[in-house]
Short mmCIF file of C-alpha atoms in Angstrom, two decimals:
data_model
loop_
_atom_site.label_atom_id
_atom_site.label_comp_id
_atom_site.label_asym_id
_atom_site.label_seq_id
_atom_site.Cartn_x
_atom_site.Cartn_y
_atom_site.Cartn_z
CA MET A 1 11.47 15.73 16.78
CA ARG A 2 9.23 18.44 15.31
CA ARG A 3 5.61 18.59 16.51
CA HIS A 4 2.74 20.56 15.00
CA THR A 5 -0.57 20.78 16.82
CA VAL A 6 -3.76 21.20 14.85
CA ARG A 7 -4.21 24.69 16.35
CA THR A 8 -0.77 25.83 15.24
CA TYR A 9 -1.20 24.18 11.89
CA THR A 10 -4.60 25.77 11.32
CA ALA A 11 -3.32 29.21 12.23
CA ALA A 12 -0.51 28.84 9.75
CA ALA A 13 -2.96 27.79 7.05
CA THR A 14 -3.96 31.37 6.29
CA ALA A 15 -0.51 32.11 4.99
CA LEU A 16 0.03 28.69 3.49
CA VAL A 17 -3.13 28.33 1.40
CA ALA A 18 -5.41 26.38 3.75
CA LEU A 19 -3.11 23.65 4.98
CA LEU A 20 -5.99 22.27 7.05
CA LEU A 21 -9.17 22.03 4.99
CA PRO A 22 -12.44 22.70 6.84
CA VAL A 23 -14.51 19.83 8.19
CA PRO A 24 -18.09 19.93 6.78
CA ALA A 25 -20.60 21.73 8.96
CA VAL A 26 -22.98 19.66 11.15
CA ALA A 27 -26.56 20.17 12.24
CA ALA A 28 -27.57 22.53 15.02
CA ASP A 29 -29.27 19.90 17.17
CA THR A 30 -26.72 18.99 19.88
CA ALA A 31 -27.16 15.22 19.90
CA HIS A 32 -27.34 15.00 16.12
CA SER A 33 -24.41 17.39 15.85
CA ALA A 34 -22.21 15.17 18.03
CA ALA A 35 -23.03 12.08 16.01
CA ALA A 36 -22.46 13.90 12.72
CA ALA A 37 -19.14 15.31 13.91
CA ALA A 38 -17.95 11.83 14.85
CA ALA A 39 -18.70 10.59 11.34
CA ALA A 40 -17.42 13.67 9.48
CA THR A 41 -14.58 13.50 7.02
CA VAL A 42 -11.36 15.05 8.34
CA THR A 43 -8.93 16.39 5.73
CA GLU A 44 -5.50 17.77 6.65
CA LYS A 45 -2.38 18.62 4.77
CA VAL A 46 0.59 16.90 6.41
CA PRO A 47 2.85 19.72 7.66
CA TYR A 48 6.06 18.50 6.01
CA ALA A 49 7.31 18.95 2.47
CA MET A 50 6.90 15.89 0.26
CA ASP A 51 9.28 14.96 -2.53
CA SER A 52 7.73 14.49 -5.96
CA SER A 53 9.21 10.96 -6.04
CA ASN A 54 6.70 9.91 -3.39
CA GLN A 55 4.51 7.91 -5.78
CA ALA A 56 3.85 4.22 -6.22
CA ALA A 57 1.03 1.70 -6.65
CA TRP A 58 2.37 -1.33 -4.73
CA TRP A 59 3.49 0.24 -1.43
CA THR A 60 1.99 -0.04 2.07
CA PRO A 61 2.88 3.43 3.43
CA VAL A 62 0.17 3.65 6.14
CA ALA A 63 -0.09 2.07 9.58
CA THR A 64 -2.57 2.80 12.38
CA TYR A 65 -2.68 1.95 16.07
CA LYS A 66 -5.32 2.38 18.78
CA GLY A 67 -3.82 3.37 22.13
CA ARG A 68 -5.24 6.32 24.07
CA GLY A 69 -6.76 7.16 20.71
CA GLN A 70 -5.97 6.57 17.05
CA TYR A 71 -2.38 7.03 15.93
CA THR A 72 -1.51 7.21 12.24
CA TYR A 73 1.91 6.64 10.66
CA PHE A 74 2.64 7.86 7.13
CA ALA A 75 5.93 6.72 5.58
CA PHE A 76 6.92 9.13 2.81
CA ASN A 77 9.80 10.75 0.94
CA GLU A 78 10.89 14.25 1.93
CA PRO A 79 13.00 16.30 -0.51
CA GLY A 80 16.69 15.40 -0.47
CA SER A 81 19.77 17.59 -0.68
CA THR A 82 19.47 17.72 -4.49
CA ALA A 83 16.56 17.62 -6.91
CA ALA A 84 17.30 13.99 -7.75
CA THR A 85 17.29 12.66 -4.17
CA HIS A 86 14.87 12.10 -1.30
CA ARG A 87 14.97 11.47 2.43
CA PRO A 88 12.51 8.86 3.79
CA ALA A 89 10.67 9.68 7.01
CA ILE A 90 7.57 8.89 9.04
CA ALA A 91 4.92 11.52 9.73
CA ARG A 92 3.07 10.52 12.90
CA ARG A 93 -0.36 11.90 13.77
CA ASP A 94 -1.34 11.62 17.43
CA PRO A 95 -4.95 11.31 18.65
CA ASP A 96 -4.99 15.04 19.52
CA GLY A 97 -4.10 15.92 15.91
CA ALA A 98 -0.45 16.78 16.63
CA TRP A 99 2.06 15.76 13.95
CA SER A 100 5.64 14.60 14.55
CA LEU A 101 8.41 13.94 12.06
CA LEU A 102 10.49 10.80 12.55
CA PRO A 103 13.43 10.80 10.10
CA LEU A 104 15.22 7.61 9.06
CA VAL A 105 18.77 7.70 10.43
CA ASN A 106 21.86 5.84 9.18
CA ARG A 107 24.45 4.24 11.43
CA ASP A 108 26.64 7.34 11.15
CA GLY A 109 23.88 9.47 12.64
CA GLN A 110 23.08 11.20 9.36
CA ARG A 111 19.68 11.18 7.72
CA ALA A 112 19.13 8.44 5.13
CA GLU A 113 19.12 9.83 1.58
CA PHE A 114 18.66 7.94 -1.69
CA PRO A 115 18.32 8.62 -5.43
CA ASP A 116 14.82 9.20 -6.80
CA ASP A 117 13.35 6.29 -8.74
CA ASN A 118 9.63 6.83 -9.26
CA GLY A 119 7.57 3.70 -8.80
CA HIS A 120 10.34 1.88 -6.95
CA ASN A 121 12.08 3.92 -4.25
CA GLN A 122 9.11 4.45 -1.95
CA PRO A 123 8.69 3.35 1.68
CA SER A 124 6.41 0.85 3.41
CA VAL A 125 5.73 0.89 7.17
CA ALA A 126 4.25 -1.30 9.90
CA ARG A 127 4.01 -1.24 13.71
CA ASP A 128 4.69 -4.45 15.61
CA GLY A 129 3.04 -5.69 18.80
CA ASN A 130 5.65 -3.98 20.99
CA GLY A 131 5.09 -0.61 19.35
CA ARG A 132 8.26 -0.67 17.26
CA LEU A 133 8.02 0.94 13.83
CA HIS A 134 9.53 -0.86 10.83
CA VAL A 135 10.25 0.90 7.52
CA PHE A 136 11.49 -0.56 4.23
CA ALA A 137 12.67 2.21 1.94
CA SER A 138 14.12 2.98 -1.48
CA MET A 139 14.98 -0.41 -2.93
CA HIS A 140 15.05 -1.26 -6.63
CA ALA A 141 17.14 -4.43 -6.76
CA ASN A 142 19.17 -3.02 -3.85
CA ALA A 143 20.39 -4.70 -0.67
CA TRP A 144 18.08 -4.22 2.30
CA ARG A 145 17.33 -0.66 3.36
CA TYR A 146 15.50 -1.35 6.60
CA TYR A 147 14.99 0.97 9.56
CA ARG A 148 13.17 0.49 12.85
CA THR A 149 12.79 1.82 16.36
CA GLU A 150 14.17 -0.07 19.36
CA ALA A 151 11.11 0.90 21.42
CA PRO A 152 8.18 3.31 21.10
CA GLY A 153 9.42 6.89 20.86
CA THR A 154 13.01 6.08 19.95
CA ALA A 155 14.83 7.01 16.75
CA VAL A 156 14.18 5.15 13.49
CA THR A 157 17.62 3.70 12.77
CA ASP A 158 19.34 1.36 10.32
CA HIS A 159 18.81 -2.35 11.09
CA ALA A 160 19.45 -3.77 7.63
CA THR A 161 21.90 -6.39 8.86
CA GLU A 162 19.10 -8.13 10.78
CA LEU A 163 17.38 -9.36 7.62
CA PRO A 164 18.05 -12.71 5.93
CA ASP A 165 19.11 -12.80 2.27
CA GLN A 166 21.89 -10.27 2.73
CA GLY A 167 23.35 -8.77 -0.45
CA VAL A 168 20.41 -9.83 -2.63
CA GLY A 169 18.49 -7.23 -4.65
CA ILE A 170 15.11 -6.37 -3.07
CA THR A 171 12.20 -4.59 -4.78
CA TYR A 172 8.57 -3.79 -3.90
CA PRO A 173 8.57 -4.52 -0.14
CA ILE A 174 5.03 -4.63 1.31
CA VAL A 175 4.44 -5.24 5.01
CA THR A 176 1.55 -5.78 7.42
CA THR A 177 0.93 -6.52 11.11
CA ALA A 178 -0.64 -9.78 12.28
CA PRO A 179 -3.12 -9.85 15.19
CA ASN A 180 -0.44 -11.38 17.47
CA GLY A 181 1.97 -8.50 16.78
CA ASP A 182 4.17 -10.32 14.28
CA LEU A 183 4.90 -8.75 10.88
CA TYR A 184 4.77 -10.32 7.45
CA LEU A 185 6.76 -8.90 4.56
CA ALA A 186 6.53 -9.80 0.87
CA ALA A 187 9.01 -8.61 -1.75
CA ARG A 188 10.46 -9.42 -5.12
CA VAL A 189 13.92 -10.86 -4.55
CA GLY A 190 16.87 -10.97 -6.91
CA SER A 191 17.98 -9.13 -10.02
CA GLY A 192 18.44 -11.97 -12.47
CA SER A 193 17.52 -11.50 -16.11
CA ASP A 194 15.66 -14.82 -16.37
CA GLN A 195 13.48 -14.77 -13.23
CA ARG A 196 12.76 -12.71 -10.13
CA PRO A 197 10.74 -14.58 -7.50
CA GLY A 198 8.49 -13.40 -4.69
CA LYS A 199 9.46 -14.24 -1.10
CA LEU A 200 7.59 -14.06 2.21
CA TYR A 201 9.33 -13.08 5.48
CA ARG A 202 8.17 -13.03 9.11
CA TRP A 203 9.12 -10.82 12.03
CA ASN A 204 8.70 -12.89 15.21
CA ASN A 205 7.70 -10.19 17.64
CA ALA A 206 8.41 -12.23 20.77
CA ASP A 207 11.93 -13.07 19.59
CA SER A 208 12.58 -9.77 17.73
CA ARG A 209 13.87 -11.69 14.74
CA TRP A 210 13.27 -11.88 10.99
CA SER A 211 13.20 -15.17 9.08
CA VAL A 212 12.31 -16.46 5.62
CA VAL A 213 8.93 -18.15 5.41
CA ALA A 214 9.20 -19.32 1.80
CA THR A 215 9.59 -18.37 -1.81
CA PHE A 216 5.88 -18.14 -2.60
CA ALA A 217 6.02 -17.57 -6.38
CA SER A 218 8.68 -18.18 -9.02
CA ALA A 219 8.92 -19.22 -12.67
CA LEU A 220 11.47 -19.17 -15.46
CA ASN A 221 11.25 -16.00 -17.60
CA ARG A 222 8.83 -14.41 -15.14
CA SER A 223 9.08 -11.71 -12.47
CA VAL A 224 6.77 -11.42 -9.47
CA TYR A 225 5.15 -8.08 -8.59
CA PRO A 226 3.74 -8.00 -5.03
CA ASP A 227 0.56 -5.92 -4.74
CA ASP A 228 -0.80 -6.34 -1.22
CA ILE A 229 -0.61 -8.40 1.96
CA THR A 230 -2.93 -8.73 4.96
CA VAL A 231 -3.55 -11.14 7.85
CA ASP A 232 -6.95 -12.30 9.06
CA ALA A 233 -8.08 -12.83 12.67
CA SER A 234 -6.94 -16.46 12.66
CA GLY A 235 -3.42 -15.46 11.57
CA ARG A 236 -3.70 -16.63 7.96
CA VAL A 237 -1.66 -14.47 5.56
CA HIS A 238 -3.31 -13.34 2.31
CA LEU A 239 -1.13 -12.34 -0.65
CA LEU A 240 -1.93 -10.57 -3.92
CA TYR A 241 0.60 -10.37 -6.77
CA GLU A 242 1.05 -10.06 -10.53
CA TRP A 243 3.32 -11.80 -13.05
CA GLY A 244 5.49 -9.98 -15.56
CA LYS A 245 7.86 -11.10 -18.29
CA ALA A 246 11.41 -11.16 -16.92
CA PRO A 247 13.41 -9.24 -16.15
CA ALA A 248 10.96 -6.36 -15.62
CA THR A 249 8.01 -4.60 -17.20
CA ALA A 250 5.54 -1.79 -16.55
CA PHE A 251 2.64 -3.97 -17.73
CA ARG A 252 1.84 -7.24 -15.98
CA HIS A 253 -0.52 -10.18 -16.29
CA GLN A 254 -2.38 -12.92 -14.43
CA LEU A 255 -3.21 -11.15 -11.17
CA SER A 256 -3.03 -13.95 -8.56
CA TYR A 257 -4.02 -14.73 -4.97
CA LEU A 258 -2.46 -17.01 -2.36
CA THR A 259 -2.79 -17.73 1.36
CA TYR A 260 -0.31 -18.99 3.93
CA ALA A 261 -1.24 -20.64 7.25
CA PRO A 262 1.52 -20.19 9.87
CA SER A 263 -0.04 -22.95 12.01
CA THR A 264 0.59 -25.60 9.33
CA GLY A 265 3.11 -23.98 6.99
CA ALA A 266 0.78 -24.68 4.06
CA PHE A 267 -0.10 -22.45 1.14
CA ALA A 268 -3.59 -22.58 -0.36
CA ASP A 269 -5.81 -21.02 -3.01
CA SER A 270 -9.13 -19.23 -2.53
CA THR A 271 -11.03 -22.54 -2.28
CA GLY A 272 -8.81 -23.71 0.57
CA ALA A 273 -7.06 -26.29 -1.59
CA THR A 274 -3.39 -26.76 -0.71
CA VAL A 275 -0.89 -25.67 -3.36
CA THR A 276 2.83 -26.26 -3.58
CA ALA A 277 5.07 -23.22 -3.19
CA PRO A 278 6.57 -21.64 -5.08
CA VAL A 279 3.56 -21.37 -7.36
CA THR A 280 3.95 -20.57 -11.06
CA PRO A 281 1.60 -18.77 -13.46
CA THR A 282 0.18 -22.20 -14.30
CA THR A 283 -0.44 -23.24 -10.67
CA SER A 284 -1.46 -19.81 -9.30
CA ASP A 285 -5.02 -18.98 -8.29
CA VAL A 286 -5.50 -16.43 -11.10
CA VAL A 287 -8.00 -13.63 -10.46
CA GLN A 288 -7.67 -11.96 -13.87
CA ASP A 289 -6.49 -14.28 -16.62
CA LEU A 290 -5.19 -13.41 -20.07
CA THR A 291 -7.78 -12.05 -22.53
CA ALA A 292 -7.92 -11.67 -26.31
CA GLY A 293 -4.78 -10.04 -27.70
CA GLU A 294 -2.83 -10.18 -24.43
CA GLU A 295 0.89 -10.90 -24.76
CA TRP A 296 3.83 -11.38 -22.42
CA SER A 297 6.06 -8.42 -23.17
CA ASN A 298 8.72 -6.48 -21.31
CA ASP A 299 8.43 -3.57 -23.70
CA ASN A 300 7.39 -0.61 -21.56
CA THR A 301 5.48 0.85 -24.51
CA TYR A 302 3.39 -2.34 -24.91
CA PRO A 303 -0.19 -1.15 -25.64
CA GLY A 304 -2.11 -4.40 -25.18
CA PRO A 305 -4.21 -5.94 -22.40
CA SER A 306 -2.50 -5.97 -19.00
CA VAL A 307 -2.87 -5.54 -15.26
CA GLN A 308 -1.41 -2.58 -13.41
CA SER A 309 -1.96 -2.30 -9.65
CA ALA A 310 -4.30 -4.18 -7.31
CA LYS A 311 -5.29 -4.11 -3.64
CA LEU A 312 -6.84 -6.53 -1.19
CA THR A 313 -9.17 -6.48 1.81
CA LEU A 314 -11.05 -9.16 3.74
CA ASP A 315 -14.66 -9.84 4.65
CA GLY A 316 -13.81 -12.12 7.54
CA THR A 317 -11.50 -14.53 5.74
CA THR A 318 -12.89 -13.96 2.25
CA PRO A 319 -10.70 -11.87 -0.08
CA LYS A 320 -12.16 -8.84 -1.84
CA ILE A 321 -9.96 -7.36 -4.54
CA ALA A 322 -9.79 -4.10 -6.49
CA TYR A 323 -7.60 -3.96 -9.58
CA ARG A 324 -6.92 -2.04 -12.80
CA TYR A 325 -7.04 -3.85 -16.12
CA ARG A 326 -6.60 -2.65 -19.68
CA SER A 327 -8.56 -4.85 -22.11
CA ALA A 328 -8.50 -4.83 -25.91
CA ASP A 329 -11.80 -2.94 -26.02
CA SER A 330 -11.04 -0.30 -23.35
CA GLY A 331 -9.60 2.32 -25.69
CA GLY A 332 -6.25 2.12 -23.94
CA HIS A 333 -7.78 2.92 -20.54
CA PHE A 334 -7.11 1.00 -17.38
CA ARG A 335 -10.58 0.36 -15.97
CA VAL A 336 -11.25 -0.41 -12.31
CA TYR A 337 -12.62 -3.85 -11.40
CA TYR A 338 -13.81 -5.65 -8.29
CA ALA A 339 -13.31 -9.41 -7.80
CA TYR A 340 -14.26 -12.01 -5.21
CA PRO A 341 -14.21 -15.84 -5.09
CA SER A 342 -17.45 -17.76 -5.66
CA GLY A 343 -18.16 -21.35 -6.63
CA GLY A 344 -14.52 -22.23 -7.13
CA ASP A 345 -13.87 -19.32 -9.50
CA TRP A 346 -13.55 -15.56 -9.41
CA VAL A 347 -16.44 -13.18 -10.07
CA ARG A 348 -15.38 -9.89 -11.67
CA LYS A 349 -17.39 -6.66 -11.80
CA THR A 350 -16.64 -3.37 -13.56
CA VAL A 351 -16.46 -0.49 -11.07
CA TYR A 352 -15.31 2.41 -13.25
CA ALA A 353 -14.92 2.64 -17.04
CA GLY A 354 -15.40 6.37 -17.52
CA GLY A 355 -11.84 7.29 -18.53
CA GLN A 356 -8.18 6.78 -17.80
CA THR A 357 -7.10 6.04 -14.22
CA SER A 358 -3.76 6.34 -12.44
CA ALA A 359 -1.83 3.42 -10.95
CA ALA A 360 -3.31 3.87 -7.49
CA LEU A 361 -6.04 1.88 -5.75
CA GLY A 362 -7.47 1.07 -2.35
CA ILE A 363 -10.22 -1.16 -1.00
CA THR A 364 -11.77 -1.50 2.47
CA TRP A 365 -14.69 -3.49 3.89
CA ASP A 366 -17.37 -1.55 5.74
CA GLY A 367 -20.35 -2.94 7.67
CA THR A 368 -22.76 -0.55 5.95
CA ASP A 369 -21.27 0.07 2.51
CA THR A 370 -19.61 -3.40 2.34
CA LYS A 371 -16.80 -2.80 -0.19
CA ARG A 372 -15.40 0.68 -0.70
CA ILE A 373 -13.11 0.94 -3.69
CA TYR A 374 -10.87 3.97 -4.01
CA TYR A 375 -9.35 4.98 -7.34
CA VAL A 376 -7.66 7.98 -8.96
CA THR A 377 -8.65 9.50 -12.30
CA ALA A 378 -5.93 10.71 -14.65
CA SER A 379 -7.31 14.26 -14.78
CA GLY A 380 -9.67 16.63 -13.00
CA THR A 381 -9.62 18.83 -9.91
CA ASP A 382 -11.00 16.16 -7.58
CA ARG A 383 -9.25 12.98 -8.69
CA VAL A 384 -9.67 10.58 -5.76
CA PHE A 385 -13.02 8.79 -5.70
CA ALA A 386 -14.71 6.25 -3.45
CA ALA A 387 -17.05 3.81 -5.20
CA THR A 388 -19.75 1.75 -3.49
CA GLN A 389 -22.22 -0.77 -4.87
CA SER A 390 -26.01 -0.55 -4.53
CA ALA A 391 -28.32 -3.48 -3.88
CA ASP A 392 -29.15 -3.59 -7.60
CA GLY A 393 -25.49 -4.14 -8.42
CA SER A 394 -24.81 -0.67 -9.82
CA TRP A 395 -21.76 1.31 -8.73
CA SER A 396 -21.72 4.97 -7.75
CA ALA A 397 -18.74 7.13 -6.81
CA GLN A 398 -18.14 10.38 -4.99
CA SER A 399 -15.07 12.47 -4.33
CA ALA A 400 -13.20 11.07 -1.33
CA ALA A 401 -11.34 14.35 -0.73
CA PRO A 402 -13.09 17.38 -2.23
CA GLY A 403 -10.66 20.14 -3.15
CA VAL A 404 -7.57 17.91 -2.99
CA SER A 405 -5.81 17.29 -6.33
CA ALA A 406 -4.05 14.11 -5.25
CA ASP A 407 -2.72 11.80 -7.95
CA ARG A 408 -1.78 8.76 -5.83
CA LEU A 409 -3.36 7.03 -2.87
CA ALA A 410 -3.12 4.38 -0.20
CA VAL A 411 -5.70 3.47 2.43
CA ARG A 412 -5.86 1.59 5.73
CA ARG A 413 -8.96 1.00 7.84
CA ASP A 414 -8.33 1.76 11.52
CA SER A 415 -9.79 -0.13 14.49
CA ASP A 416 -12.54 2.49 14.90
CA GLY A 417 -13.85 1.53 11.46
CA ARG A 418 -12.67 4.65 9.68
CA ASP A 419 -10.82 4.70 6.38
CA VAL A 420 -7.50 6.55 6.65
CA LEU A 421 -6.39 7.82 3.25
CA TYR A 422 -2.83 8.75 2.29
CA LEU A 423 -3.04 11.16 -0.64
CA PRO A 424 0.11 12.50 -2.36
CA ASP A 425 -0.20 15.48 -4.69
CA THR A 426 3.07 15.13 -6.57
CA ALA A 427 2.55 18.27 -8.66
CA ARG A 428 2.52 20.39 -5.49
CA ASN A 429 4.86 18.32 -3.30
CA SER A 430 2.09 17.85 -0.75
CA LEU A 431 0.78 14.91 1.24
CA TYR A 432 -2.76 14.81 2.65
CA TYR A 433 -4.33 12.87 5.52
CA VAL A 434 -8.02 12.03 5.21
CA SER A 435 -10.11 10.12 7.75
CA ARG A 436 -13.66 9.22 6.70
#
């Protein structure tokens, strides 16, 4: 296991073009200085090479844990043995700033290596209540590629045979940790040409066992695209997903929301009304419905209105959603929107309409700023921005990582109330850690 302390890493930065970017200066007054330092943005380049295939919109590649301090886990693709392959791994950041590399290991003891497939073969990670790390990697209608540790500090090894639905094609696995230490996983399951449903799975932490919860969404001639998953303090699971024309498409429609209550086994919409699973496009709680000129198409050059990427956070138990939508009047640009339920419907607000964006989003809920929406512009030196809303309803944005030319992102809020950003720069094969 390789470890890099911040001191070593900073010293090496002179020769490696500032691997650790400087933290902004703080005031001279001691008390004020301490408070400012605690709130300062920390930006670091992860000290491992990143493969250019490490890019997606749907993934959940970040997990955090508060032990003796804050631990951060970044699942990512390292370069493989050839230009067309990658090796999934976890980069772990300890509370003292030291980094460790945890490779994914096959049953033969060799490192896992898979073909590149941008937008599909990227990893998601979660930490269960016993400290075991779980990684789902490199699946595009493939059988399970699942790795986990047996205990904290052990190797991340192949446990694919432990999953249900063996031999079935899996795509877009997203995973999160429940307050009781269980995990919930959503994925698109199957590789049929007429439909590809979305299924929900549970890791029972006490029993160390995976099981199927339910097929949560399915319809003839439609494919399900999971976007995000989270669990509130009561244990209710919140799901966000899109619908596409089967078998697959780059441009989707009818962004939808659904909840699952483990205590009752019931699914419900944003009003709390029970719905029957699997839901269909007709019975889904649709956040962004079809607009003028929108068509169901699996043509990957389709230029019309569509959804592409969305993320979810909670204000207590209330969902807050960020998503990208291309309307007929947007000039071909995917604008960034914010949505929340109110009065039995969804309220939608425009966050950013200043130009083209990339398929990458994040949203967190902050006690001061309320919603923070992160998005990536298609060009520019600083491309990752954080948008907040003023009391008058207007939105303003600032660079979330000055000097970092990242073109993808993911974000998790840690238990100290800080946003941890995962920022790949695929042009330079670099991954950045930002805490703000």
